[in-house]
PDB file of C-alpha atoms and ligand atoms in Angstrom:
ATOM      1  CA  UNK Q   1     -82.443   7.315 -47.337  1.00  0.00           C
ATOM      2  CA  UNK Q   2     -79.562   9.747 -46.824  1.00  0.00           C
ATOM      3  CA  UNK Q   3     -79.915  11.955 -43.779  1.00  0.00           C
ATOM      4  CA  UNK Q   4     -79.734  15.705 -44.194  1.00  0.00           C
ATOM      5  CA  UNK Q   5     -76.958  17.245 -42.114  1.00  0.00           C
ATOM      6  CA  UNK Q   6     -77.629  20.233 -39.857  1.00  0.00           C
ATOM      7  CA  UNK Q   7     -75.499  22.322 -42.183  1.00  0.00           C
ATOM      8  CA  UNK Q   8     -77.517  21.313 -45.259  1.00  0.00           C
ATOM      9  CA  UNK Q   9     -80.724  22.117 -43.381  1.00  0.00           C
ATOM     10  CA  UNK Q  10     -79.394  25.548 -42.349  1.00  0.00           C
ATOM     11  CA  UNK Q  11     -78.272  26.226 -45.908  1.00  0.00           C
ATOM     12  CA  UNK Q  12     -81.723  25.327 -47.232  1.00  0.00           C
ATOM     13  CA  UNK Q  13     -83.466  27.683 -44.813  1.00  0.00           C
ATOM     14  CA  UNK Q  14     -81.083  30.540 -45.640  1.00  0.00           C
ATOM     15  CA  UNK Q  15     -81.373  30.064 -49.395  1.00  0.00           C
ATOM     16  CA  UNK Q  16     -85.165  30.077 -49.147  1.00  0.00           C
ATOM     17  CA  UNK Q  17     -85.058  33.325 -47.113  1.00  0.00           C
ATOM     18  CA  UNK Q  18     -82.626  34.792 -49.648  1.00  0.00           C
ATOM     19  CA  UNK Q  19     -84.894  33.767 -52.524  1.00  0.00           C
ATOM     20  CA  UNK Q  20     -87.845  35.426 -50.805  1.00  0.00           C
ATOM     21  CA  UNK Q  21     -85.818  38.643 -50.305  1.00  0.00           C
ATOM     22  CA  UNK Q  22     -84.817  38.634 -53.976  1.00  0.00           C
ATOM     23  CA  UNK Q  23     -88.472  39.013 -54.932  1.00  0.00           C
ATOM     24  CA  UNK Q  24     -88.051  42.635 -53.844  1.00  0.00           C
ATOM     25  CA  UNK Q  25     -84.803  43.219 -55.712  1.00  0.00           C
ATOM     26  CA  UNK Q  26     -84.732  46.659 -57.319  1.00  0.00           C
ATOM     27  CA  UNK Q  27     -82.955  45.695 -60.534  1.00  0.00           C
ATOM     28  CA  UNK Q  28     -84.431  47.634 -63.460  1.00  0.00           C
ATOM     29  CA  UNK Q  29     -80.940  48.034 -65.002  1.00  0.00           C
ATOM     30  CA  UNK Q  30     -79.260  44.631 -64.716  1.00  0.00           C
ATOM     31  CA  UNK Q  31     -82.471  42.597 -64.324  1.00  0.00           C
ATOM     32  CA  UNK Q  32     -80.272  40.293 -62.209  1.00  0.00           C
ATOM     33  CA  UNK Q  33     -81.851  39.690 -58.802  1.00  0.00           C
ATOM     34  CA  UNK Q  34     -79.742  38.646 -55.811  1.00  0.00           C
ATOM     35  CA  UNK Q  35     -81.007  37.700 -52.384  1.00  0.00           C
ATOM     36  CA  UNK Q  36     -78.932  37.209 -49.248  1.00  0.00           C
ATOM     37  CA  UNK Q  37     -79.853  35.958 -45.788  1.00  0.00           C
ATOM     38  CA  UNK Q  38     -77.655  36.078 -42.697  1.00  0.00           C
ATOM     39  CA  UNK Q  39     -77.978  33.558 -39.875  1.00  0.00           C
ATOM     40  CA  UNK Q  40     -77.227  35.073 -36.443  1.00  0.00           C
ATOM     41  CA  UNK Q  41     -76.126  33.244 -33.300  1.00  0.00           C
ATOM     42  CA  UNK Q  42     -79.664  33.144 -31.843  1.00  0.00           C
ATOM     43  CA  UNK Q  43     -81.258  31.846 -35.062  1.00  0.00           C
ATOM     44  CA  UNK Q  44     -82.445  35.240 -36.303  1.00  0.00           C
ATOM     45  CA  UNK Q  45     -82.397  35.557 -40.100  1.00  0.00           C
ATOM     46  CA  UNK Q  46     -81.555  38.942 -41.617  1.00  0.00           C
ATOM     47  CA  UNK Q  47     -82.442  39.324 -45.311  1.00  0.00           C
ATOM     48  CA  UNK Q  48     -81.080  41.616 -47.970  1.00  0.00           C
ATOM     49  CA  UNK Q  49     -81.546  42.152 -51.670  1.00  0.00           C
ATOM     50  CA  UNK Q  50     -79.823  44.200 -54.310  1.00  0.00           C
ATOM     51  CA  UNK Q  51     -80.819  47.811 -54.711  1.00  0.00           C
ATOM     52  CA  UNK Q  52     -79.754  49.437 -57.962  1.00  0.00           C
ATOM     53  CA  UNK Q  53     -79.658  53.106 -58.865  1.00  0.00           C
ATOM     54  CA  UNK Q  54     -80.066  55.147 -62.052  1.00  0.00           C
ATOM     55  CA  UNK Q  55     -76.536  56.296 -61.275  1.00  0.00           C
ATOM     56  CA  UNK Q  56     -75.321  52.717 -61.822  1.00  0.00           C
ATOM     57  CA  UNK Q  57     -72.216  52.838 -59.652  1.00  0.00           C
ATOM     58  CA  UNK Q  58     -74.275  53.587 -56.551  1.00  0.00           C
ATOM     59  CA  UNK Q  59     -75.972  50.188 -56.643  1.00  0.00           C
ATOM     60  CA  UNK Q  60     -75.837  48.087 -53.481  1.00  0.00           C
ATOM     61  CA  UNK Q  61     -75.379  44.325 -53.350  1.00  0.00           C
ATOM     62  CA  UNK Q  62     -77.719  42.008 -51.469  1.00  0.00           C
ATOM     63  CA  UNK Q  63     -75.068  40.830 -48.993  1.00  0.00           C
ATOM     64  CA  UNK Q  64     -73.979  44.344 -48.095  1.00  0.00           C
ATOM     65  CA  UNK Q  65     -77.608  45.418 -47.592  1.00  0.00           C
ATOM     66  CA  UNK Q  66     -78.171  42.446 -45.243  1.00  0.00           C
ATOM     67  CA  UNK Q  67     -75.007  43.240 -43.282  1.00  0.00           C
ATOM     68  CA  UNK Q  68     -76.007  46.894 -42.925  1.00  0.00           C
ATOM     69  CA  UNK Q  69     -79.348  45.718 -41.581  1.00  0.00           C
ATOM     70  CA  UNK Q  70     -77.629  43.412 -39.066  1.00  0.00           C
ATOM     71  CA  UNK Q  71     -75.529  46.379 -37.992  1.00  0.00           C
ATOM     72  CA  UNK Q  72     -78.646  48.526 -37.453  1.00  0.00           C
ATOM     73  CA  UNK Q  73     -79.801  45.822 -35.030  1.00  0.00           C
ATOM     74  CA  UNK Q  74     -76.391  45.873 -33.299  1.00  0.00           C
ATOM     75  CA  UNK Q  75     -75.724  42.306 -34.442  1.00  0.00           C
ATOM     76  CA  UNK Q  76     -72.676  42.577 -36.699  1.00  0.00           C
ATOM     77  CA  UNK Q  77     -70.644  40.371 -34.336  1.00  0.00           C
ATOM     78  CA  UNK Q  78     -73.266  37.619 -34.380  1.00  0.00           C
ATOM     79  CA  UNK Q  79     -73.189  36.517 -38.025  1.00  0.00           C
ATOM     80  CA  UNK Q  80     -72.673  32.742 -38.342  1.00  0.00           C
ATOM     81  CA  UNK Q  81     -73.601  32.066 -41.969  1.00  0.00           C
ATOM     82  CA  UNK Q  82     -74.887  33.680 -45.154  1.00  0.00           C
ATOM     83  CA  UNK Q  83     -76.968  32.263 -47.987  1.00  0.00           C
ATOM     84  CA  UNK Q  84     -76.791  33.867 -51.424  1.00  0.00           C
ATOM     85  CA  UNK Q  85     -78.924  33.170 -54.490  1.00  0.00           C
ATOM     86  CA  UNK Q  86     -79.234  35.076 -57.714  1.00  0.00           C
ATOM     87  CA  UNK Q  87     -80.045  34.992 -61.372  1.00  0.00           C
ATOM     88  CA  UNK Q  88     -81.564  36.805 -64.299  1.00  0.00           C
ATOM     89  CA  UNK Q  89     -85.214  37.584 -63.612  1.00  0.00           C
ATOM     90  CA  UNK Q  90     -87.633  35.742 -65.881  1.00  0.00           C
ATOM     91  CA  UNK Q  91     -90.988  37.097 -67.086  1.00  0.00           C
ATOM     92  CA  UNK Q  92     -92.924  35.557 -64.164  1.00  0.00           C
ATOM     93  CA  UNK Q  93     -90.513  37.031 -61.614  1.00  0.00           C
ATOM     94  CA  UNK Q  94     -88.646  33.761 -61.005  1.00  0.00           C
ATOM     95  CA  UNK Q  95     -84.844  33.624 -61.157  1.00  0.00           C
ATOM     96  CA  UNK Q  96     -83.055  31.646 -63.841  1.00  0.00           C
ATOM     97  CA  UNK Q  97     -79.441  30.504 -63.916  1.00  0.00           C
ATOM     98  CA  UNK Q  98     -77.666  27.183 -63.511  1.00  0.00           C
ATOM     99  CA  UNK Q  99     -74.516  28.540 -61.853  1.00  0.00           C
ATOM    100  CA  UNK Q 100     -74.266  29.263 -58.128  1.00  0.00           C
ATOM    101  CA  UNK Q 101     -73.891  32.993 -57.424  1.00  0.00           C
ATOM    102  CA  UNK Q 102     -70.955  33.952 -55.211  1.00  0.00           C
ATOM    103  CA  UNK Q 103     -70.484  37.158 -53.208  1.00  0.00           C
ATOM    104  CA  UNK Q 104     -68.516  39.774 -55.139  1.00  0.00           C
ATOM    105  CA  UNK Q 105     -65.126  40.898 -53.863  1.00  0.00           C
ATOM    106  CA  UNK Q 106     -66.503  43.935 -52.070  1.00  0.00           C
ATOM    107  CA  UNK Q 107     -69.156  41.852 -50.293  1.00  0.00           C
ATOM    108  CA  UNK Q 108     -66.509  39.325 -49.210  1.00  0.00           C
ATOM    109  CA  UNK Q 109     -64.609  42.188 -47.598  1.00  0.00           C
ATOM    110  CA  UNK Q 110     -67.773  43.486 -45.902  1.00  0.00           C
ATOM    111  CA  UNK Q 111     -68.547  39.948 -44.672  1.00  0.00           C
ATOM    112  CA  UNK Q 112     -65.013  39.809 -43.280  1.00  0.00           C
ATOM    113  CA  UNK Q 113     -65.768  42.780 -41.046  1.00  0.00           C
ATOM    114  CA  UNK Q 114     -68.497  40.720 -39.342  1.00  0.00           C
ATOM    115  CA  UNK Q 115     -66.354  37.568 -39.332  1.00  0.00           C
ATOM    116  CA  UNK Q 116     -63.387  39.176 -37.604  1.00  0.00           C
ATOM    117  CA  UNK Q 117     -65.484  41.143 -35.122  1.00  0.00           C
ATOM    118  CA  UNK Q 118     -67.323  37.944 -34.179  1.00  0.00           C
ATOM    119  CA  UNK Q 119     -64.240  35.732 -34.256  1.00  0.00           C
ATOM    120  CA  UNK Q 120     -65.988  33.295 -36.633  1.00  0.00           C
ATOM    121  CA  UNK Q 121     -65.204  31.923 -40.070  1.00  0.00           C
ATOM    122  CA  UNK Q 122     -68.613  32.626 -41.679  1.00  0.00           C
ATOM    123  CA  UNK Q 123     -70.203  29.773 -43.664  1.00  0.00           C
ATOM    124  CA  UNK Q 124     -71.140  30.924 -47.171  1.00  0.00           C
ATOM    125  CA  UNK Q 125     -73.876  29.014 -49.055  1.00  0.00           C
ATOM    126  CA  UNK Q 126     -74.139  29.926 -52.728  1.00  0.00           C
ATOM    127  CA  UNK Q 127     -77.106  28.780 -54.808  1.00  0.00           C
ATOM    128  CA  UNK Q 128     -78.097  29.027 -58.454  1.00  0.00           C
ATOM    129  CA  UNK Q 129     -81.259  30.814 -59.519  1.00  0.00           C
ATOM    130  CA  UNK Q 130     -82.812  27.576 -60.740  1.00  0.00           C
ATOM    131  CA  UNK Q 131     -82.214  26.068 -57.276  1.00  0.00           C
ATOM    132  CA  UNK Q 132     -80.299  23.063 -58.570  1.00  0.00           C
ATOM    133  CA  UNK Q 133     -76.789  23.984 -57.487  1.00  0.00           C
ATOM    134  CA  UNK Q 134     -75.653  24.680 -53.934  1.00  0.00           C
ATOM    135  CA  UNK Q 135     -72.026  25.274 -52.970  1.00  0.00           C
ATOM    136  CA  UNK Q 136     -70.769  25.445 -49.397  1.00  0.00           C
ATOM    137  CA  UNK Q 137     -67.689  27.411 -48.411  1.00  0.00           C
ATOM    138  CA  UNK Q 138     -66.087  29.284 -45.563  1.00  0.00           C
ATOM    139  CA  UNK Q 139     -65.291  32.967 -45.956  1.00  0.00           C
ATOM    140  CA  UNK Q 140     -61.593  32.254 -45.321  1.00  0.00           C
ATOM    141  CA  UNK Q 141     -61.543  30.195 -48.553  1.00  0.00           C
ATOM    142  CA  UNK Q 142     -63.192  32.963 -50.563  1.00  0.00           C
ATOM    143  CA  UNK Q 143     -61.100  35.763 -49.050  1.00  0.00           C
ATOM    144  CA  UNK Q 144     -57.768  34.330 -47.858  1.00  0.00           C
ATOM    145  CA  UNK Q 145     -55.287  36.549 -46.016  1.00  0.00           C
ATOM    146  CA  UNK Q 146     -58.022  39.093 -45.410  1.00  0.00           C
ATOM    147  CA  UNK Q 147     -57.319  42.570 -44.154  1.00  0.00           C
ATOM    148  CA  UNK Q 148     -59.725  43.484 -41.393  1.00  0.00           C
ATOM    149  CA  UNK Q 149     -60.408  45.149 -38.066  1.00  0.00           C
ATOM    150  CA  UNK Q 150     -57.803  42.948 -36.380  1.00  0.00           C
ATOM    151  CA  UNK Q 151     -55.091  44.597 -38.459  1.00  0.00           C
ATOM    152  CA  UNK Q 152     -56.085  47.913 -36.931  1.00  0.00           C
ATOM    153  CA  UNK Q 153     -56.098  46.434 -33.434  1.00  0.00           C
ATOM    154  CA  UNK Q 154     -59.891  46.334 -33.257  1.00  0.00           C
ATOM    155  CA  UNK Q 155     -61.824  43.194 -32.429  1.00  0.00           C
TER     156      UNK Q 155
HETATM  157  N1  THU H   1     -74.847  41.674 -56.949  1.00  0.00           N
HETATM  158  C1  THU H   1     -75.172  41.390 -55.650  1.00  0.00           C
HETATM  159  O1  THU H   1     -76.215  41.812 -55.136  1.00  0.00           O
HETATM  160  N2  THU H   1     -74.292  40.647 -54.929  1.00  0.00           N
HETATM  161  C2  THU H   1     -73.124  40.150 -55.409  1.00  0.00           C
HETATM  162  O2  THU H   1     -72.349  39.607 -54.651  1.00  0.00           O
HETATM  163  C3  THU H   1     -72.844  40.238 -56.845  1.00  0.00           C
HETATM  164  C4  THU H   1     -73.630  41.242 -57.603  1.00  0.00           C
HETATM  165  C5  THU H   1     -75.769  42.513 -57.729  1.00  0.00           C
HETATM  166  C6  THU H   1     -75.259  43.870 -58.088  1.00  0.00           C
HETATM  167  C7  THU H   1     -76.122  44.228 -59.280  1.00  0.00           C
HETATM  168  O3  THU H   1     -77.355  44.786 -58.799  1.00  0.00           O
HETATM  169  C8  THU H   1     -76.416  42.877 -59.926  1.00  0.00           C
HETATM  170  O4  THU H   1     -76.068  41.901 -58.965  1.00  0.00           O
HETATM  171  C9  THU H   1     -75.648  42.639 -61.215  1.00  0.00           C
HETATM  172  O5  THU H   1     -74.293  42.864 -61.025  1.00  0.00           O
END
């Protein structure tokens, strides 16, 4: 039997929390639900889901919603990892999709704000809607040479 690493266990917990959050996705336009879950330094999990708008361009991504929620709690500096899952919503409300969903460019930049403030390279776990694919990365791989608060002398 192969032992599950701590990182795989953390990823599993975050993806499950993200999947739960995605049940409340407000996606009448794209019908593509995304859930995100942040892991904070003390083990707190902060969920987010996408929130679309009839004025399409105003839609908010799951990761950005979760980060805004962490900020409300004063915890932006404490983000250790994020789990993301997404896919087209099926008739029963389940997500489909064989490909892992990655944070969009804007969300990577918003994640970088938390990463630089906290002095941590955030772990990013990306899962497919069907739950069969899980990819593990660090934010620095997904957003190399990032511009952030440090460039403005803030940290
Ligand atoms: N979406 C997210 O929530 N996060 C991402 O990183 C990528 C895209 C949402 C935005 C929109 O509601 C839907 O997915 C389709 O683009």
